[in-house]
Structures are given as structure tokens and as C-alpha cells.
Short mmCIF file of C-alpha atoms in Angstrom, two decimals:
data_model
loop_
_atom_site.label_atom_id
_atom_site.label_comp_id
_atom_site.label_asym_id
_atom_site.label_seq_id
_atom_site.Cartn_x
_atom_site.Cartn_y
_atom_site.Cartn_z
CA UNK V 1 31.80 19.03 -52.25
CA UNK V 2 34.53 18.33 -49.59
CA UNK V 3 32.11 17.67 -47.21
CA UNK V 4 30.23 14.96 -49.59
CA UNK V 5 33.49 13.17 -50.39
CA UNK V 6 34.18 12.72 -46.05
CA UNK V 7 30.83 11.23 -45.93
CA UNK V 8 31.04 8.90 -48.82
CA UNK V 9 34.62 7.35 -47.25
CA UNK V 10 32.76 6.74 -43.93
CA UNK V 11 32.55 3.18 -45.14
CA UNK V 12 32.74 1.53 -41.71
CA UNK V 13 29.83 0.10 -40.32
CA UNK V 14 31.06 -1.63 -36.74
CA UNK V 15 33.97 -2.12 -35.15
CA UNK V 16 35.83 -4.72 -33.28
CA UNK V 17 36.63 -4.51 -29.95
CA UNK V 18 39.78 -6.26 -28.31
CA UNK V 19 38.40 -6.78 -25.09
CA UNK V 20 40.66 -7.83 -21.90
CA UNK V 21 42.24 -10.44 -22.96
CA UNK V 22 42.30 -12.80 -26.14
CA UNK V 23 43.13 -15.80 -23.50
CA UNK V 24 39.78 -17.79 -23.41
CA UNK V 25 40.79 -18.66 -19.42
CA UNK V 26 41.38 -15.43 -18.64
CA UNK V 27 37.58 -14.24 -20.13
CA UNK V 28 36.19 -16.68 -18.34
CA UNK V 29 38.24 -15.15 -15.08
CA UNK V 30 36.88 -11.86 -15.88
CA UNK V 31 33.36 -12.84 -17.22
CA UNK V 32 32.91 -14.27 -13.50
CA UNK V 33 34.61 -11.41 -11.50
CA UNK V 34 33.15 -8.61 -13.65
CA UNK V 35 29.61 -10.39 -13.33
CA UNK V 36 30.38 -10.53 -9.87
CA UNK V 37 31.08 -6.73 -9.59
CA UNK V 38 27.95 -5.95 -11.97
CA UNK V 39 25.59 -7.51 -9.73
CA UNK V 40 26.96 -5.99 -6.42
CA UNK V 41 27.08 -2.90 -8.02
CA UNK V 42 23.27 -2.64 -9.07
CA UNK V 43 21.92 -4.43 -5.95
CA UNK V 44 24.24 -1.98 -3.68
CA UNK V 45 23.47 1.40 -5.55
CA UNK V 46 19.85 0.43 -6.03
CA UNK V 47 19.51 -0.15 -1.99
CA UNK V 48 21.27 3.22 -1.22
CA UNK V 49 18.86 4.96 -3.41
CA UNK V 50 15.57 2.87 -2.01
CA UNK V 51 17.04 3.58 1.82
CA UNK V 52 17.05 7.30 1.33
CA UNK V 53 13.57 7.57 -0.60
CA UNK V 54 12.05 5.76 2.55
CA UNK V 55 13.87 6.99 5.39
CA UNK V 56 12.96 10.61 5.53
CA UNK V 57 15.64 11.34 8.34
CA UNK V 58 18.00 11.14 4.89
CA UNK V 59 15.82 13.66 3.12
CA UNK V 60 18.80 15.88 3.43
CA UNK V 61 21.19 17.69 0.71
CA UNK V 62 24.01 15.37 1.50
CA UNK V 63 21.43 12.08 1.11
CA UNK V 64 19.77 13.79 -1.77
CA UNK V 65 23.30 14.40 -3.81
CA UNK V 66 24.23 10.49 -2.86
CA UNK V 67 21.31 8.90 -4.11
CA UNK V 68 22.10 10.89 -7.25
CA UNK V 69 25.68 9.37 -7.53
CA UNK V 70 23.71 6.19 -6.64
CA UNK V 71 21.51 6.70 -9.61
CA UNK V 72 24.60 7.80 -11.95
CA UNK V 73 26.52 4.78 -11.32
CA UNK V 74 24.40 1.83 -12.04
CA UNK V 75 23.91 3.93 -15.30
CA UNK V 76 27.64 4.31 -15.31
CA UNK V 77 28.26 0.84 -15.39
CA UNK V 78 25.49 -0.56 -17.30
CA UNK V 79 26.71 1.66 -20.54
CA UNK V 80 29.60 -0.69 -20.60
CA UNK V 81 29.30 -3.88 -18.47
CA UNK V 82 27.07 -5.91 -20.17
CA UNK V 83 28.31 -5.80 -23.44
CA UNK V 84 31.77 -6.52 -22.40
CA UNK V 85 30.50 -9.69 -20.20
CA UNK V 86 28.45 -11.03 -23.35
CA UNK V 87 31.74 -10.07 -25.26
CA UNK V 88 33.67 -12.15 -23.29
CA UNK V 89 31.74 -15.34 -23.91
CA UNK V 90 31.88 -14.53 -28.11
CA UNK V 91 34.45 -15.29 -30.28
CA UNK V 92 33.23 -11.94 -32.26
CA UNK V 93 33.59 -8.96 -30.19
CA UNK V 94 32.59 -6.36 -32.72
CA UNK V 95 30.08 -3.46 -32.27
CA UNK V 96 27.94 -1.33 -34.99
CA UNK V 97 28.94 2.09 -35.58
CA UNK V 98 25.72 3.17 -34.85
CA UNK V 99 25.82 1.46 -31.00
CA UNK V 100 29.23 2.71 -30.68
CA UNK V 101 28.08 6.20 -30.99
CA UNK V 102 25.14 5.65 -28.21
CA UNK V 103 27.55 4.35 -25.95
CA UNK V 104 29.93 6.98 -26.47
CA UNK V 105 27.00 9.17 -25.67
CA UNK V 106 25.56 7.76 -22.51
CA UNK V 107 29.34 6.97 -21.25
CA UNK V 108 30.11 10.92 -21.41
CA UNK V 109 26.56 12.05 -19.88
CA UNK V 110 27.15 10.00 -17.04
CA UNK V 111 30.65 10.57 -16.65
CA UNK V 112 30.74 14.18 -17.14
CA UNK V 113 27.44 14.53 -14.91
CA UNK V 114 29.13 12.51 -12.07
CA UNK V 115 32.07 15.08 -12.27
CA UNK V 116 30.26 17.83 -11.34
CA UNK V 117 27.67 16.20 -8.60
CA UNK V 118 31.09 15.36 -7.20
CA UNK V 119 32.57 18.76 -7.41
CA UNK V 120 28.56 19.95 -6.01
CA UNK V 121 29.10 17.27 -3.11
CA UNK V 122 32.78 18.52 -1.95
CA UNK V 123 30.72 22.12 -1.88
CA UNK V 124 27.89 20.81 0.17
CA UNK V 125 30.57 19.58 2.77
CA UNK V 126 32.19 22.61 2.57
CA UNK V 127 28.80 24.32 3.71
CA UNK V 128 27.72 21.82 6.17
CA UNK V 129 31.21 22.02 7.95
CA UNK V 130 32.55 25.82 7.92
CA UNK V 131 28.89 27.19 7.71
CA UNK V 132 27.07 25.04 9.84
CA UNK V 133 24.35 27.51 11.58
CA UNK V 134 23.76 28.51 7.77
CA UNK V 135 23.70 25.47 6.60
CA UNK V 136 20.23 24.81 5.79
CA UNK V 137 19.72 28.17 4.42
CA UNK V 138 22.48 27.82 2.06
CA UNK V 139 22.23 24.23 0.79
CA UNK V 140 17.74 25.17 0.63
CA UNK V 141 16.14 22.53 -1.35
CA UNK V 142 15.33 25.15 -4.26
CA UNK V 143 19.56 25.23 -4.08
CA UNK V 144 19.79 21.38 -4.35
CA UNK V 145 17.04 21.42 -7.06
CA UNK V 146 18.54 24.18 -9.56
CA UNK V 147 22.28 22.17 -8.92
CA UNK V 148 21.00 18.99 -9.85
CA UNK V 149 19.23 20.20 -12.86
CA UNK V 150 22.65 22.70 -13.73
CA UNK V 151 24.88 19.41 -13.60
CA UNK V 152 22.78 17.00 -15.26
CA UNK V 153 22.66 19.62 -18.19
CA UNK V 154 26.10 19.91 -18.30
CA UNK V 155 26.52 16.51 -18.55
CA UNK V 156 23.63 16.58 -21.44
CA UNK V 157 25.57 19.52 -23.62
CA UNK V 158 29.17 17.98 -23.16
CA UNK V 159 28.13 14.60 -24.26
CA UNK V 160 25.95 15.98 -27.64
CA UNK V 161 29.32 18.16 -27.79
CA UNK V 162 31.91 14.63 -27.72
CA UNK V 163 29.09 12.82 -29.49
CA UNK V 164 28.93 15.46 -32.75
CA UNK V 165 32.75 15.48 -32.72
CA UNK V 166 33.37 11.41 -33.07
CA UNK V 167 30.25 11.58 -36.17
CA UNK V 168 31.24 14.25 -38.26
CA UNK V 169 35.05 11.91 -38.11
CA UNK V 170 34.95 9.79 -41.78
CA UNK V 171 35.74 6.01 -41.07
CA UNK V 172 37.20 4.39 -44.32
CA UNK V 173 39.86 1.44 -43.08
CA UNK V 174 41.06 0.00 -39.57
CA UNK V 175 38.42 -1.14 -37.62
CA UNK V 176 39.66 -2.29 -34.44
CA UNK V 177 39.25 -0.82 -31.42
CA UNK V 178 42.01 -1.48 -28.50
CA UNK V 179 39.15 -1.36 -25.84
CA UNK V 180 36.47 -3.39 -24.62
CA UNK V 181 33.83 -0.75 -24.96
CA UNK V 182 33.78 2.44 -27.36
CA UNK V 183 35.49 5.66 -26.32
CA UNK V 184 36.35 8.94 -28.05
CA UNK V 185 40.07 8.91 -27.59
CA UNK V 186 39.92 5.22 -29.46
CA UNK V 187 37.24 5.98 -32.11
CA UNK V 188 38.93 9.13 -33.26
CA UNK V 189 42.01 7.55 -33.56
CA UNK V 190 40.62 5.25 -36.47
CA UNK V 191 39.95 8.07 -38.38
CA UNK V 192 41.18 8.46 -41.92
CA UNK V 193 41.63 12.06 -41.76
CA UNK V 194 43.78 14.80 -39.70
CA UNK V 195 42.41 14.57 -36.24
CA UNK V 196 44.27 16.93 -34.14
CA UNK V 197 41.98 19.44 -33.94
CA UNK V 198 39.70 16.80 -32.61
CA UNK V 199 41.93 15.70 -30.27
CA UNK V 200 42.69 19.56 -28.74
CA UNK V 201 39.37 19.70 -28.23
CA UNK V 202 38.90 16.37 -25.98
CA UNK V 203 42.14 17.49 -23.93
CA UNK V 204 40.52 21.17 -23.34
CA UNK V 205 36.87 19.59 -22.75
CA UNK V 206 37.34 16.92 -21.08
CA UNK V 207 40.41 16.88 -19.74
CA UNK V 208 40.02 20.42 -18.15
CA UNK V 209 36.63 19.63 -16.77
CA UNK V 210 38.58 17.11 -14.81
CA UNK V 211 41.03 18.89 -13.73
CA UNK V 212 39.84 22.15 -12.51
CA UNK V 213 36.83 20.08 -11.31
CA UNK V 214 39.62 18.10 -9.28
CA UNK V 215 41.42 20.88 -7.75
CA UNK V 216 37.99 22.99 -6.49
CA UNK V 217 37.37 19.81 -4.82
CA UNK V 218 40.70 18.98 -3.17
CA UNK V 219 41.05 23.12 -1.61
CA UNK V 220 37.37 22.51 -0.14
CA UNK V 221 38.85 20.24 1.10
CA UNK V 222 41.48 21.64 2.47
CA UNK V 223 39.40 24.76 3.75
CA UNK V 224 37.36 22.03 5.65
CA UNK V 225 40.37 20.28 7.09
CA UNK V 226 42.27 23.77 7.92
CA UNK V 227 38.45 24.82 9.85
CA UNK V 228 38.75 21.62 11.40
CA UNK V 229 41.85 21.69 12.74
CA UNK V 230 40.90 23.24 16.36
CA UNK V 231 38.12 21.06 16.92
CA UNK V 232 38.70 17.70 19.23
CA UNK V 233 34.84 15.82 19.04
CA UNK V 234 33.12 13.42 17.77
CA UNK V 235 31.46 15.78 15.22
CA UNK V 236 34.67 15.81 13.58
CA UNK V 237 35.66 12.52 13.30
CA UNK V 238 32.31 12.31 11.47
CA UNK V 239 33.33 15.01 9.17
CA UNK V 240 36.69 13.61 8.64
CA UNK V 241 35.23 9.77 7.76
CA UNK V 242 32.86 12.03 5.41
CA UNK V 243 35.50 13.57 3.63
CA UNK V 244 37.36 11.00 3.67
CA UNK V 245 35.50 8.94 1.77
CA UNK V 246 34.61 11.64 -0.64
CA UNK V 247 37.96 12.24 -1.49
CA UNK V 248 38.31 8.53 -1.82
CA UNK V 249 35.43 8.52 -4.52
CA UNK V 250 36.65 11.68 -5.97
CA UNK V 251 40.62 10.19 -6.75
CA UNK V 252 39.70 7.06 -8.19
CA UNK V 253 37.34 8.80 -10.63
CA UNK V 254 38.79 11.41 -11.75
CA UNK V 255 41.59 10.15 -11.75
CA UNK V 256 40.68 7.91 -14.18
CA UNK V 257 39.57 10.98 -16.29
CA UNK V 258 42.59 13.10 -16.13
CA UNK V 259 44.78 9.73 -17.37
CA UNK V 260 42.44 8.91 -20.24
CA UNK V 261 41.79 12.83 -21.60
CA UNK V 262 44.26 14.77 -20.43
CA UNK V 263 46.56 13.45 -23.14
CA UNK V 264 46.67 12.93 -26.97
CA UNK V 265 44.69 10.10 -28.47
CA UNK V 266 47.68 6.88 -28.09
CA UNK V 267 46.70 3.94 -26.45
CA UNK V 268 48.61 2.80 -23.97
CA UNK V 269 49.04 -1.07 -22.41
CA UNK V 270 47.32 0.81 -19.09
CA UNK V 271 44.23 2.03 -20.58
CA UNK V 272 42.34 -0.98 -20.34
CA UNK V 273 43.39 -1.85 -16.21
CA UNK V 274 42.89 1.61 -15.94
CA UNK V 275 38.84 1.48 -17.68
CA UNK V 276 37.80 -1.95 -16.38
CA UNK V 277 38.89 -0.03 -12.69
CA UNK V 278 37.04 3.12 -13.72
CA UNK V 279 33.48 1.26 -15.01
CA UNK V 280 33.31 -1.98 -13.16
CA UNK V 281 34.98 -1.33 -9.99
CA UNK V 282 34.79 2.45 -8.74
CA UNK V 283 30.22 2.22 -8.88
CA UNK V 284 30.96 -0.39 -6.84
CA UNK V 285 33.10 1.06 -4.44
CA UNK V 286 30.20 4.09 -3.83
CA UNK V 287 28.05 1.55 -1.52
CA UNK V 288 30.37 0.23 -0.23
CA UNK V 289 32.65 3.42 1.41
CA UNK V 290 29.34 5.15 2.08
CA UNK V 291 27.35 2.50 3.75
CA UNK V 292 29.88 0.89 5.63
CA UNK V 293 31.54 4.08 6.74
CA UNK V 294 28.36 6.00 7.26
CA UNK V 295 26.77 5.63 10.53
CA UNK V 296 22.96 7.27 9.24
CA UNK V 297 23.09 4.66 6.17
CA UNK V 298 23.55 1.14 8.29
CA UNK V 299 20.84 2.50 10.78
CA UNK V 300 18.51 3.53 7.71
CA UNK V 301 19.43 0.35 5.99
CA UNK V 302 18.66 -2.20 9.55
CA UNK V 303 15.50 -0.55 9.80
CA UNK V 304 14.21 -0.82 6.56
CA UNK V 305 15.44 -4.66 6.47
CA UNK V 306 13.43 -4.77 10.00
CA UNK V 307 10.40 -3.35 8.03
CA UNK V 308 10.76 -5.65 4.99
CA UNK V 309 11.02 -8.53 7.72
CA UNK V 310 7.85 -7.50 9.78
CA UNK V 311 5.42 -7.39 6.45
CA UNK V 312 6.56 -10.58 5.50
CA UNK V 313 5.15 -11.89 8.68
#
């Protein structure tokens, strides 16, 4: 009977979203710069992934793990992008409940999945630089295979998990959401019941993921930097731009994650600076500290320009 009586008050059918800014200069500031971002993002991401499928020199864990992230952030971004540029040329920023819930889904796979290739990419360093005469036995392709299908479930089962948690919520009254896309922490707090159970279980899910995913990451990498220590070559000023980067990737997205989930369910006047930088700006940033700090990429990337040039002869 209970449970008949939540369903019955979930009278909401979409909600409005805030977006950036109600300022119609400033949308038409960020409709241009986000656009701007949203098309470097794709056409960088999509190249990384095309350079390693047709350079087989790259057909290597490391290469194989990157074109993943490649993959996982033009997906990434598209959940939320578009929709917030079309937003931003609308006077009616609003959203069914139903597409709310789908990107609330897709946002979490991706997310969640990116967490752990990046915590499966801080490993594969880890392998490649402490164990490198075992290297190739280690990080096998059979390895790679069964860690790309483990993360990519993960991702799968904690998004159903966030998904089933933000539908089973009743929605009977405020409809606004303080966002520019749809995100558990703001759904759940539109509720019109108790939702602090709900919110316990975001902080331990999500927030948790991030952060022990954050510090197995930062002590490989300070096992790597501790093995490298010793060494004076140009191998490891490789390793160290490798890392480097990595770690670069790693802080700006999680982050992100830790700020947003590792708390209760308040929005605060950083959250949206803090989302526009973690969906519009950090996919980008992938192509861009991995191509032009990677010397394998820019050779893999001339020569398939050189190739696209010679057929077009």
C-alpha cells in the first residue's frame, strides 16, 4: 500500500535545468566556447583512437587502454554537451523525467568505467616500469582483454545500481534542477521523501570508488617514482612525461568525483565550474596531454596524415 501511495505522488514529469548562466551574453559566450571544446574534443579523441587501430606499432597494452579512454570520453561528453549547447540557445531549459534518468545512466557508466581504466592504466605503468623484462607476460593480451571487460562491467552494475536508486525516489513538487545536465546528487535532492539513506549510499558508492580508486593510483605511482629514482636516461624521462600526464588526467577527474560525491546532496555555487570543467573540458584535455607529450602518437599521427595525403594523390 505504501509503496502504491510513493508511486502515485511521483507526479513530475521533467524538470528544469538552470544551466550556466541566466545572462543571455554570457550563453552565447559559453554556447561558442563549449561548441568549441565539443568539436575538438570528438575530432581529437576520434583521431587517437583511428591512429592506434592503424598503426600496429601501438597495438600495445598502454595504446590499447588509451584508445579506450579515447572511446569513453567522446561518450563522456556527448551524454551532456549537446543538450546543454541547444539549452543555451532556448529560453526553456527543461528535460523529461524519463531523459533525465538515461542521462543519469550513461553519465555514471562512463564515469564510473573511466575510473577504473584509469586505476587499470596507473597498473599497466606500474608493470611496464618496475617489471619491465616481465612486462609482456604480465600485461598478455588475454590480461588486457578480461580488464577491459571487468571495468566496463563495473561501470554497467554501478550505473543500473545509481540509476534504480534516483527511480524508486517519488517526485511530487520542485522541479528545478541547479545544473545544466541531470545528476544524482541534484535529482535526489528534489525528492519529496526522506532521502538520507539515498544519499549514504552515493557517498559509500561513489564517493569511495573515487577515492580508494585515487589513492591505488597515486602509491603506483609513487612505487614507480621511488624505482625510478636511481636511473639517469632517457628511458626515464619517458616514463616520467608518461606518468606525468597520467597523473594529470587522473587529478582533474577524479577530482571532480571526490568533490561532487564524497559529500551530502547540497549544491554548492562551485558545482557547476566544477561540472562544465569535468564534462567539457577534461575529454578534451586526453588528446591533447597524450599526443602532444607522447613521442609514439605524433610519429603515428604524421604518418598516417602522410598516408591520407599520398591516396589523395
Amino acid at each position: 500500500m505504501e509503496k502504491a501511495v510513493l508511486i502515485n505522488q511521483t507526479s513530475v514529469t521533467s524538470f528544469r535545468l538552470t544551466g550556466l548562466s541566466a545572462n543571455p551574453k554570457v550563453q552565447m559566450f559559453v554556447f561558442f566556447i563549449f561548441l568549441v571544446f565539443y568539436v575538438m574534443t570528438l575530432v581529437g579523441n576520434i583521431l587517437i583512437v583511428i591512429t592506434i587501430i592503424f598503426d600496429h606499432r601501438l597495438h600495445t597494452p598502454m595504446y590499447f587502454f588509451l584508445s579506450n579512454l579515447s572511446f569513453i570520453d567522446v561518450c563522456h561528453s556527448t551524454v551532456t554537451v549537446p543538450k546543454m549547447l541547444s539549452d543555451t540557445l532556448s529560453d526553456e531549459k527543461v528535460i523529461s523525467f524519463d531523459a533525465c534518468v538515461v542521462q543519469i545512466f550513461f553519465l555514471h557508466l562512463f564515469a564510473c568505467t573511466e575510473i577504473f581504466l584509469l586505476t587499470v592504466m596507473a597498473y599497466d605503468r606500474y608493470v611496464a616500469i618496475c617489471k619491465p623484462l616481465r612486462y609482456m607476460t604480465i600485461m598478455n593480451w588475454k590480461v588486457c582483454t578480461v580488464l577491459g571487460v571487468a571495468m566496463w562491467t563495473a561501470g554497467t552494475v554501478h550505473s543500473i545500481s545509481f540509476t534504480s536508486l534516483t527511480i524508486k525516489l517519488p517526485y511530487c513538487g520542485p522541479d528545478e534542477i541547479d545544473n545544466f545536465f541531470c545528476d544524482v546528487p541534484q535529482v535526489i535532492e528534489l525528492a519529496c521523501t526522506d532521502t538520507r539513506i539515498t544519499e549514504i549510499l552515493v557517498v559509500s558508492n561513489s564517493g569511495m570508488i573515487s577515492m580508494v580508486c585515487f589513492v591505488i593510483i597515486v602509491v603506483s605511482y609513487a612505487v614507480i617514482l621511488v624505482s625510478l629514482r636511481q636511473q639517469i636516461s632517457d628511458g626515464k624521462r619517458k616514463a616520467l612525461s608518461t606518468c606525468a600526464a597520467h597523473l594529470t588526467v587522473v587529478t582533474l577527474f577524479l577530482g571532480h568525483c571526490i568533490f561532487i560525491y564524497s559529500r551530502p546532496s547540497i549544491s554548492l555555487p562551485e558545482d557547476k565550474i566544477v561540472s562544465a570543467f569535468f564534462t567539457a573540458v577534461t575529454p578534451l584535455l586526453n588528446p591533447i596531454i597524450y599526443t602532444f607529450r607522447n613521442e609514439d602518437m605524433k610519429s603515428a599521427l604524421k604518418k598516417l596524415i602522410r598516408r591520407k595525403e599520398r591516396k589523395e594523390k
